[in-house]
PDB file of C-alpha atoms in Angstrom:
ATOM      1  CA  UNK P 148     135.450 103.265  76.455  1.00 54.00           C
ATOM      2  CA  UNK P 149     131.504 103.042  76.099  1.00 60.00           C
ATOM      3  CA  UNK P 150     129.419 105.541  78.191  1.00 64.00           C
ATOM      4  CA  UNK P 151     127.411 103.396  80.663  1.00 73.00           C
ATOM      5  CA  UNK P 152     123.742 103.358  79.665  1.00 69.00           C
ATOM      6  CA  UNK P 153     122.587 105.476  82.574  1.00 69.00           C
ATOM      7  CA  UNK P 154     125.087 108.427  81.707  1.00 77.00           C
ATOM      8  CA  UNK P 155     123.965 108.737  78.083  1.00 86.00           C
ATOM      9  CA  UNK P 156     122.186 111.775  76.719  1.00 93.00           C
ATOM     10  CA  UNK P 157     119.514 111.907  75.656  1.00 93.00           C
ATOM     11  CA  UNK P 158     118.359 109.120  77.965  1.00 94.00           C
ATOM     12  CA  UNK P 159     118.058 105.261  76.430  1.00 93.00           C
ATOM     13  CA  UNK P 160     114.592 104.139  76.669  1.00 94.00           C
ATOM     14  CA  UNK P 161     112.996 103.276  79.097  1.00 96.00           C
ATOM     15  CA  UNK P 162     115.038 105.845  80.991  1.00 97.00           C
ATOM     16  CA  UNK P 163     113.435 109.308  80.436  1.00 97.00           C
ATOM     17  CA  UNK P 164     114.403 112.930  80.577  1.00 97.00           C
ATOM     18  CA  UNK P 165     113.042 114.607  83.629  1.00 97.00           C
ATOM     19  CA  UNK P 166     111.633 117.506  81.576  1.00 96.00           C
ATOM     20  CA  UNK P 167     109.503 114.949  79.497  1.00 96.00           C
ATOM     21  CA  UNK P 168     107.326 113.905  82.463  1.00 97.00           C
ATOM     22  CA  UNK P 169     104.737 116.268  84.265  1.00 97.00           C
ATOM     23  CA  UNK P 170     103.486 115.195  87.786  1.00 97.00           C
ATOM     24  CA  UNK P 171     100.418 115.722  89.516  1.00 96.00           C
ATOM     25  CA  UNK P 172     100.673 117.658  92.856  1.00 92.00           C
ATOM     26  CA  UNK P 173     100.385 117.383  95.880  1.00 91.00           C
ATOM     27  CA  UNK P 174     102.504 114.209  96.160  1.00 90.00           C
ATOM     28  CA  UNK P 175     100.797 110.841  96.551  1.00 88.00           C
ATOM     29  CA  UNK P 176     103.157 110.090  99.669  1.00 87.00           C
ATOM     30  CA  UNK P 177     106.191 110.934 101.466  1.00 85.00           C
ATOM     31  CA  UNK P 178     108.517 108.135 102.648  1.00 78.00           C
ATOM     32  CA  UNK P 179     111.977 108.949 104.194  1.00 74.00           C
ATOM     33  CA  UNK P 180     113.884 111.338 101.855  1.00 76.00           C
ATOM     34  CA  UNK P 181     111.838 110.521  98.614  1.00 89.00           C
ATOM     35  CA  UNK P 182     108.344 111.464  97.425  1.00 93.00           C
ATOM     36  CA  UNK P 183     106.009 109.727  95.265  1.00 94.00           C
ATOM     37  CA  UNK P 184     103.846 111.435  92.583  1.00 96.00           C
ATOM     38  CA  UNK P 185     101.302 110.400  89.856  1.00 96.00           C
ATOM     39  CA  UNK P 186     102.397 111.084  86.518  1.00 97.00           C
ATOM     40  CA  UNK P 187      99.999 112.943  84.059  1.00 97.00           C
ATOM     41  CA  UNK P 188      98.651 111.310  81.379  1.00 96.00           C
ATOM     42  CA  UNK P 189      99.838 107.950  82.898  1.00 96.00           C
ATOM     43  CA  UNK P 190      97.365 106.794  85.276  1.00 94.00           C
ATOM     44  CA  UNK P 191      99.025 103.663  86.430  1.00 95.00           C
ATOM     45  CA  UNK P 192     102.441 104.925  86.536  1.00 97.00           C
ATOM     46  CA  UNK P 193     104.048 106.903  89.587  1.00 97.00           C
ATOM     47  CA  UNK P 194     107.222 108.697  89.958  1.00 98.00           C
ATOM     48  CA  UNK P 195     109.498 108.167  92.975  1.00 97.00           C
ATOM     49  CA  UNK P 196     111.609 111.242  93.202  1.00 97.00           C
ATOM     50  CA  UNK P 197     114.866 111.074  94.873  1.00 95.00           C
ATOM     51  CA  UNK P 198     115.085 107.077  94.255  1.00 95.00           C
ATOM     52  CA  UNK P 199     118.514 106.053  93.895  1.00 93.00           C
ATOM     53  CA  UNK P 200     120.277 103.805  91.100  1.00 95.00           C
ATOM     54  CA  UNK P 201     121.175 101.188  93.614  1.00 95.00           C
ATOM     55  CA  UNK P 202     117.524 100.932  94.781  1.00 97.00           C
ATOM     56  CA  UNK P 203     116.250 100.797  91.309  1.00 98.00           C
ATOM     57  CA  UNK P 204     118.536  97.889  90.406  1.00 97.00           C
ATOM     58  CA  UNK P 205     117.651  95.799  93.464  1.00 98.00           C
ATOM     59  CA  UNK P 206     113.858  96.532  92.789  1.00 98.00           C
ATOM     60  CA  UNK P 207     114.305  95.440  89.224  1.00 98.00           C
ATOM     61  CA  UNK P 208     116.512  92.411  90.281  1.00 98.00           C
ATOM     62  CA  UNK P 209     113.585  91.174  92.467  1.00 98.00           C
ATOM     63  CA  UNK P 210     111.408  90.636  89.611  1.00 98.00           C
ATOM     64  CA  UNK P 211     107.800  89.364  90.779  1.00 97.00           C
ATOM     65  CA  UNK P 212     108.583  89.980  94.372  1.00 98.00           C
ATOM     66  CA  UNK P 213     108.576  93.740  93.596  1.00 98.00           C
ATOM     67  CA  UNK P 214     106.344  96.515  92.262  1.00 98.00           C
ATOM     68  CA  UNK P 215     107.650  96.717  88.538  1.00 98.00           C
ATOM     69  CA  UNK P 216     109.900  99.546  87.789  1.00 98.00           C
ATOM     70  CA  UNK P 217     109.590 101.185  84.335  1.00 98.00           C
ATOM     71  CA  UNK P 218     112.590 103.264  83.868  1.00 98.00           C
ATOM     72  CA  UNK P 219     114.944 105.801  85.534  1.00 97.00           C
ATOM     73  CA  UNK P 220     114.441 109.516  85.319  1.00 98.00           C
ATOM     74  CA  UNK P 221     117.419 111.406  84.542  1.00 97.00           C
ATOM     75  CA  UNK P 222     118.817 114.954  84.722  1.00 96.00           C
ATOM     76  CA  UNK P 223     121.556 116.839  82.921  1.00 95.00           C
ATOM     77  CA  UNK P 224     123.099 119.195  85.343  1.00 95.00           C
ATOM     78  CA  UNK P 225     123.434 122.582  83.514  1.00 91.00           C
ATOM     79  CA  UNK P 226     126.488 123.467  85.621  1.00 92.00           C
ATOM     80  CA  UNK P 227     128.611 120.683  84.160  1.00 91.00           C
ATOM     81  CA  UNK P 228     126.798 118.581  81.856  1.00 91.00           C
ATOM     82  CA  UNK P 229     127.006 115.470  84.202  1.00 94.00           C
ATOM     83  CA  UNK P 230     123.652 113.172  83.795  1.00 95.00           C
ATOM     84  CA  UNK P 231     122.556 111.881  87.188  1.00 95.00           C
ATOM     85  CA  UNK P 232     119.557 109.700  88.056  1.00 96.00           C
ATOM     86  CA  UNK P 233     116.991 111.497  90.363  1.00 97.00           C
ATOM     87  CA  UNK P 234     114.511 108.974  90.583  1.00 98.00           C
ATOM     88  CA  UNK P 235     112.568 106.230  88.578  1.00 98.00           C
ATOM     89  CA  UNK P 236     108.953 105.419  87.379  1.00 98.00           C
ATOM     90  CA  UNK P 237     107.237 102.261  88.536  1.00 98.00           C
ATOM     91  CA  UNK P 238     103.573 100.639  88.535  1.00 98.00           C
ATOM     92  CA  UNK P 239     101.035 102.368  90.893  1.00 96.00           C
ATOM     93  CA  UNK P 240     100.027 100.047  93.676  1.00 94.00           C
ATOM     94  CA  UNK P 241      97.681  99.877  96.657  1.00 91.00           C
ATOM     95  CA  UNK P 242      98.839 100.111 100.313  1.00 88.00           C
ATOM     96  CA  UNK P 243      97.474  97.629 102.703  1.00 84.00           C
ATOM     97  CA  UNK P 244      96.404  98.256 106.216  1.00 71.00           C
ATOM     98  CA  UNK P 245      94.914  96.438 109.189  1.00 54.00           C
ATOM     99  CA  UNK P 246      91.293  97.317 110.226  1.00 51.00           C
ATOM    100  CA  UNK P 247      91.999  98.994 113.278  1.00 50.00           C
ATOM    101  CA  UNK P 248      95.137 101.095 112.119  1.00 48.00           C
ATOM    102  CA  UNK P 249      94.985 104.397 110.438  1.00 52.00           C
ATOM    103  CA  UNK P 250      94.383 103.957 106.823  1.00 51.00           C
ATOM    104  CA  UNK P 251      96.952 105.520 104.211  1.00 55.00           C
ATOM    105  CA  UNK P 252      95.658 107.455 101.318  1.00 50.00           C
ATOM    106  CA  UNK P 253      94.136 104.854  98.796  1.00 59.00           C
ATOM    107  CA  UNK P 254      94.669 102.238 101.020  1.00 61.00           C
ATOM    108  CA  UNK P 255      93.117  98.732 100.832  1.00 62.00           C
ATOM    109  CA  UNK P 256      91.613  97.856 104.405  1.00 64.00           C
ATOM    110  CA  UNK P 257      91.734  94.204 104.964  1.00 74.00           C
ATOM    111  CA  UNK P 258      89.016  92.572 106.829  1.00 78.00           C
ATOM    112  CA  UNK P 259      89.724  90.268 109.693  1.00 81.00           C
ATOM    113  CA  UNK P 260      88.888  87.310 107.486  1.00 85.00           C
ATOM    114  CA  UNK P 261      91.884  88.017 104.939  1.00 89.00           C
ATOM    115  CA  UNK P 262      94.558  88.315 107.648  1.00 93.00           C
ATOM    116  CA  UNK P 263      95.661  84.813 107.387  1.00 95.00           C
ATOM    117  CA  UNK P 264      95.686  84.831 103.604  1.00 94.00           C
ATOM    118  CA  UNK P 265      97.646  87.852 103.845  1.00 94.00           C
ATOM    119  CA  UNK P 266     100.056  86.359 106.089  1.00 97.00           C
ATOM    120  CA  UNK P 267     100.885  83.385 104.023  1.00 97.00           C
ATOM    121  CA  UNK P 268     101.230  85.588 101.143  1.00 96.00           C
ATOM    122  CA  UNK P 269     103.904  87.944 103.240  1.00 98.00           C
ATOM    123  CA  UNK P 270     105.852  84.853 104.036  1.00 98.00           C
ATOM    124  CA  UNK P 271     105.851  83.373 100.596  1.00 98.00           C
ATOM    125  CA  UNK P 272     106.977  86.793  99.221  1.00 98.00           C
ATOM    126  CA  UNK P 273     110.014  87.135 101.516  1.00 98.00           C
ATOM    127  CA  UNK P 274     110.950  83.506 100.906  1.00 98.00           C
ATOM    128  CA  UNK P 275     110.989  84.160  97.005  1.00 98.00           C
ATOM    129  CA  UNK P 276     113.014  87.330  97.436  1.00 98.00           C
ATOM    130  CA  UNK P 277     115.578  85.530  99.647  1.00 98.00           C
ATOM    131  CA  UNK P 278     115.866  82.763  97.017  1.00 98.00           C
ATOM    132  CA  UNK P 279     117.020  85.377  94.779  1.00 98.00           C
ATOM    133  CA  UNK P 280     119.649  86.284  97.163  1.00 98.00           C
ATOM    134  CA  UNK P 281     118.298  89.612  98.007  1.00 98.00           C
ATOM    135  CA  UNK P 282     117.836  91.137 101.345  1.00 98.00           C
ATOM    136  CA  UNK P 283     115.209  93.753 101.548  1.00 98.00           C
ATOM    137  CA  UNK P 284     116.407  95.611 104.677  1.00 97.00           C
ATOM    138  CA  UNK P 285     113.324  97.321 105.533  1.00 97.00           C
ATOM    139  CA  UNK P 286     110.477  94.868 105.728  1.00 97.00           C
ATOM    140  CA  UNK P 287     107.419  96.391 107.251  1.00 96.00           C
ATOM    141  CA  UNK P 288     103.619  96.421 106.307  1.00 93.00           C
ATOM    142  CA  UNK P 289     103.834  99.850 104.595  1.00 91.00           C
ATOM    143  CA  UNK P 290     106.394  98.385 102.056  1.00 94.00           C
ATOM    144  CA  UNK P 291     103.844  95.627 101.329  1.00 95.00           C
ATOM    145  CA  UNK P 292     101.676  96.668  98.457  1.00 94.00           C
ATOM    146  CA  UNK P 293      98.785  94.961  96.161  1.00 93.00           C
ATOM    147  CA  UNK P 294      99.676  95.343  92.488  1.00 93.00           C
ATOM    148  CA  UNK P 295      96.801  95.879  89.814  1.00 90.00           C
ATOM    149  CA  UNK P 296      96.216  92.137  90.017  1.00 92.00           C
ATOM    150  CA  UNK P 297      95.767  91.967  93.558  1.00 90.00           C
ATOM    151  CA  UNK P 298      99.093  90.198  94.364  1.00 93.00           C
ATOM    152  CA  UNK P 299     101.398  91.254  97.194  1.00 96.00           C
ATOM    153  CA  UNK P 300     104.812  92.844  96.229  1.00 98.00           C
ATOM    154  CA  UNK P 301     107.350  94.752  97.987  1.00 98.00           C
ATOM    155  CA  UNK P 302     108.555  98.249  97.353  1.00 96.00           C
ATOM    156  CA  UNK P 303     111.257 100.729  98.835  1.00 95.00           C
ATOM    157  CA  UNK P 304     114.484  98.742  98.325  1.00 97.00           C
ATOM    158  CA  UNK P 305     116.612 101.699  99.445  1.00 95.00           C
ATOM    159  CA  UNK P 306     118.059  99.673 102.598  1.00 96.00           C
ATOM    160  CA  UNK P 307     118.617  96.577 100.623  1.00 97.00           C
ATOM    161  CA  UNK P 308     121.718  94.633  99.595  1.00 98.00           C
ATOM    162  CA  UNK P 309     122.629  91.366  97.861  1.00 98.00           C
ATOM    163  CA  UNK P 310     123.413  88.613 100.205  1.00 97.00           C
ATOM    164  CA  UNK P 311     126.792  87.835  98.789  1.00 95.00           C
ATOM    165  CA  UNK P 312     128.029  91.500  98.508  1.00 94.00           C
ATOM    166  CA  UNK P 313     130.970  92.828 100.581  1.00 93.00           C
ATOM    167  CA  UNK P 314     128.984  94.481 103.745  1.00 90.00           C
ATOM    168  CA  UNK P 315     131.433  97.599 103.329  1.00 87.00           C
ATOM    169  CA  UNK P 316     129.684  98.745 100.170  1.00 90.00           C
ATOM    170  CA  UNK P 317     126.458  98.868 101.965  1.00 94.00           C
ATOM    171  CA  UNK P 318     125.500 102.425 103.122  1.00 91.00           C
ATOM    172  CA  UNK P 319     121.819 102.807 104.695  1.00 90.00           C
ATOM    173  CA  UNK P 320     119.866 103.062 107.459  1.00 91.00           C
ATOM    174  CA  UNK P 321     116.996 101.247 109.229  1.00 92.00           C
ATOM    175  CA  UNK P 322     113.384 101.813 110.517  1.00 93.00           C
ATOM    176  CA  UNK P 323     114.046 102.328 114.323  1.00 90.00           C
ATOM    177  CA  UNK P 324     111.161 100.147 115.763  1.00 94.00           C
ATOM    178  CA  UNK P 325     111.749  97.194 113.092  1.00 96.00           C
ATOM    179  CA  UNK P 326     115.463  96.635 113.893  1.00 96.00           C
ATOM    180  CA  UNK P 327     116.172  93.327 115.191  1.00 98.00           C
ATOM    181  CA  UNK P 328     118.147  92.726 118.462  1.00 98.00           C
ATOM    182  CA  UNK P 329     120.662  90.678 116.656  1.00 98.00           C
ATOM    183  CA  UNK P 330     121.188  93.619 114.135  1.00 97.00           C
ATOM    184  CA  UNK P 331     121.577  96.107 116.911  1.00 96.00           C
ATOM    185  CA  UNK P 332     123.980  93.940 118.785  1.00 96.00           C
ATOM    186  CA  UNK P 333     126.029  93.143 115.462  1.00 96.00           C
ATOM    187  CA  UNK P 334     125.977  96.783 114.755  1.00 95.00           C
ATOM    188  CA  UNK P 335     127.622  97.641 118.169  1.00 95.00           C
ATOM    189  CA  UNK P 336     130.396  95.141 117.804  1.00 94.00           C
ATOM    190  CA  UNK P 337     131.103  96.316 114.211  1.00 92.00           C
ATOM    191  CA  UNK P 338     130.935  99.931 114.961  1.00 92.00           C
ATOM    192  CA  UNK P 339     128.230 100.625 112.429  1.00 92.00           C
ATOM    193  CA  UNK P 340     124.671 102.256 113.146  1.00 91.00           C
ATOM    194  CA  UNK P 341     123.114 100.332 111.692  1.00 94.00           C
ATOM    195  CA  UNK P 342     124.820  97.016 110.813  1.00 96.00           C
ATOM    196  CA  UNK P 343     124.182  95.882 107.200  1.00 97.00           C
ATOM    197  CA  UNK P 344     120.953  93.837 107.036  1.00 98.00           C
ATOM    198  CA  UNK P 345     120.807  90.037 106.821  1.00 98.00           C
ATOM    199  CA  UNK P 346     118.148  87.418 105.881  1.00 98.00           C
ATOM    200  CA  UNK P 347     117.508  86.918 109.661  1.00 98.00           C
ATOM    201  CA  UNK P 348     116.905  90.714 109.966  1.00 98.00           C
ATOM    202  CA  UNK P 349     114.417  90.645 107.258  1.00 98.00           C
ATOM    203  CA  UNK P 350     112.403  87.500 109.004  1.00 98.00           C
ATOM    204  CA  UNK P 351     112.300  89.630 112.091  1.00 98.00           C
ATOM    205  CA  UNK P 352     110.853  92.533 110.250  1.00 98.00           C
ATOM    206  CA  UNK P 353     108.416  90.064 108.481  1.00 98.00           C
ATOM    207  CA  UNK P 354     107.362  88.567 112.034  1.00 98.00           C
ATOM    208  CA  UNK P 355     106.715  92.584 113.255  1.00 98.00           C
ATOM    209  CA  UNK P 356     104.864  93.076 109.921  1.00 97.00           C
ATOM    210  CA  UNK P 357     102.458  90.173 110.564  1.00 97.00           C
ATOM    211  CA  UNK P 358     102.155  91.291 114.167  1.00 97.00           C
ATOM    212  CA  UNK P 359     101.066  94.735 112.858  1.00 95.00           C
ATOM    213  CA  UNK P 360      98.720  93.169 110.430  1.00 94.00           C
ATOM    214  CA  UNK P 361      96.678  91.513 113.158  1.00 94.00           C
ATOM    215  CA  UNK P 362      96.975  93.981 115.878  1.00 93.00           C
ATOM    216  CA  UNK P 363      96.886  97.227 113.853  1.00 90.00           C
ATOM    217  CA  UNK P 364      99.479  98.940 116.146  1.00 92.00           C
ATOM    218  CA  UNK P 365     102.881  99.889 115.029  1.00 93.00           C
ATOM    219  CA  UNK P 366     105.718  97.955 116.785  1.00 96.00           C
ATOM    220  CA  UNK P 367     107.114  99.432 119.904  1.00 95.00           C
ATOM    221  CA  UNK P 368     104.665 102.499 119.659  1.00 93.00           C
ATOM    222  CA  UNK P 369     105.099 103.043 123.377  1.00 93.00           C
ATOM    223  CA  UNK P 370     108.759 103.847 122.517  1.00 91.00           C
ATOM    224  CA  UNK P 371     108.049 106.613 120.107  1.00 86.00           C
ATOM    225  CA  UNK P 372     110.793 109.302 120.580  1.00 85.00           C
ATOM    226  CA  UNK P 373     112.876 107.291 122.913  1.00 91.00           C
ATOM    227  CA  UNK P 374     115.668 105.832 120.777  1.00 90.00           C
ATOM    228  CA  UNK P 375     117.747 105.074 123.962  1.00 94.00           C
ATOM    229  CA  UNK P 376     114.744 103.107 125.658  1.00 95.00           C
ATOM    230  CA  UNK P 377     113.976 101.182 122.406  1.00 94.00           C
ATOM    231  CA  UNK P 378     118.009 100.168 122.223  1.00 94.00           C
ATOM    232  CA  UNK P 379     117.653  99.019 125.940  1.00 96.00           C
ATOM    233  CA  UNK P 380     114.762  96.936 124.980  1.00 96.00           C
ATOM    234  CA  UNK P 381     116.472  95.309 122.182  1.00 96.00           C
ATOM    235  CA  UNK P 382     119.822  94.810 123.912  1.00 96.00           C
ATOM    236  CA  UNK P 383     117.498  92.641 126.305  1.00 97.00           C
ATOM    237  CA  UNK P 384     116.221  90.878 123.417  1.00 98.00           C
ATOM    238  CA  UNK P 385     112.819  91.944 124.246  1.00 97.00           C
ATOM    239  CA  UNK P 386     110.256  92.532 121.749  1.00 97.00           C
ATOM    240  CA  UNK P 387     106.366  93.145 121.030  1.00 97.00           C
ATOM    241  CA  UNK P 388     103.662  91.475 123.013  1.00 97.00           C
ATOM    242  CA  UNK P 389     102.660  88.634 120.951  1.00 98.00           C
ATOM    243  CA  UNK P 390      99.662  87.629 123.261  1.00 97.00           C
ATOM    244  CA  UNK P 391      97.970  90.718 121.734  1.00 96.00           C
ATOM    245  CA  UNK P 392      97.431  88.411 118.564  1.00 96.00           C
ATOM    246  CA  UNK P 393      94.275  86.491 118.680  1.00 94.00           C
ATOM    247  CA  UNK P 394      95.038  83.942 116.056  1.00 96.00           C
ATOM    248  CA  UNK P 395      96.931  81.028 117.446  1.00 97.00           C
ATOM    249  CA  UNK P 396      98.527  79.936 114.138  1.00 97.00           C
ATOM    250  CA  UNK P 397      99.674  83.561 113.458  1.00 97.00           C
ATOM    251  CA  UNK P 398     101.105  83.641 116.989  1.00 98.00           C
ATOM    252  CA  UNK P 399     103.435  80.921 116.728  1.00 98.00           C
ATOM    253  CA  UNK P 400     104.499  82.089 113.150  1.00 98.00           C
ATOM    254  CA  UNK P 401     105.459  85.629 114.662  1.00 98.00           C
ATOM    255  CA  UNK P 402     107.187  83.977 117.580  1.00 98.00           C
ATOM    256  CA  UNK P 403     109.412  81.893 115.161  1.00 98.00           C
ATOM    257  CA  UNK P 404     110.204  84.913 112.906  1.00 98.00           C
ATOM    258  CA  UNK P 405     110.880  87.196 115.934  1.00 98.00           C
ATOM    259  CA  UNK P 406     113.355  84.440 117.426  1.00 98.00           C
ATOM    260  CA  UNK P 407     115.276  84.381 114.106  1.00 98.00           C
ATOM    261  CA  UNK P 408     116.286  87.913 114.686  1.00 98.00           C
ATOM    262  CA  UNK P 409     117.461  87.200 118.186  1.00 98.00           C
ATOM    263  CA  UNK P 410     114.256  87.865 120.312  1.00 98.00           C
ATOM    264  CA  UNK P 411     113.807  85.938 123.632  1.00 97.00           C
ATOM    265  CA  UNK P 412     110.081  84.937 123.452  1.00 91.00           C
TER     266      UNK P 412
END
């Protein structure tokens, strides 16, 4: 029986041995359980430590909707010789942020005049991803980056899934303040917390991301640290205050997207 490519040693290019790369410290960013590092000698490449095989596969399958991945980072355990994936390499990209929000390191702060253009790019990006039958599972402004050509792309597919796969194989989490009312209620019916994400949940997250883009505020920031209070708000199908968005077109787009996730608005 042939050894799977990701289990071969030494790794088959473009996969690499962890000992073959040297990272710059401190880390570029920390997201959830993973850390992002620049790679010495490769200024346009970053190493996502603790990125998982499934995440790598989804990001690769997303094609031009995602920040390109460049190979898995492999480690051979000294204790038993087992080869494991401990992360992956991908292109360096630029975070975006609203002018009134806190700017992440190396972020591109968008002037108000570009908001509508970025909004339409966000919508088109998510439509293309869904056409590939992939649910991102964690759509938020922080996971939308500009590549080296200035095009919007997605990252962080750790909570994603294929539309047609068995829901029972999904094991993930959610960003508490981006979870749709429908997803919360579906999870309670299924006995899962959270429920596997759907296209409609992505669209709800897209609506909140556009709201964040225009307001510079995190969704439900008044509920920070109050999980029970937020869940009660979601059960009532309440959501963010869309009147805070000053662009009439964007306001209507956001309303439509939030309704797809079960919000009464």
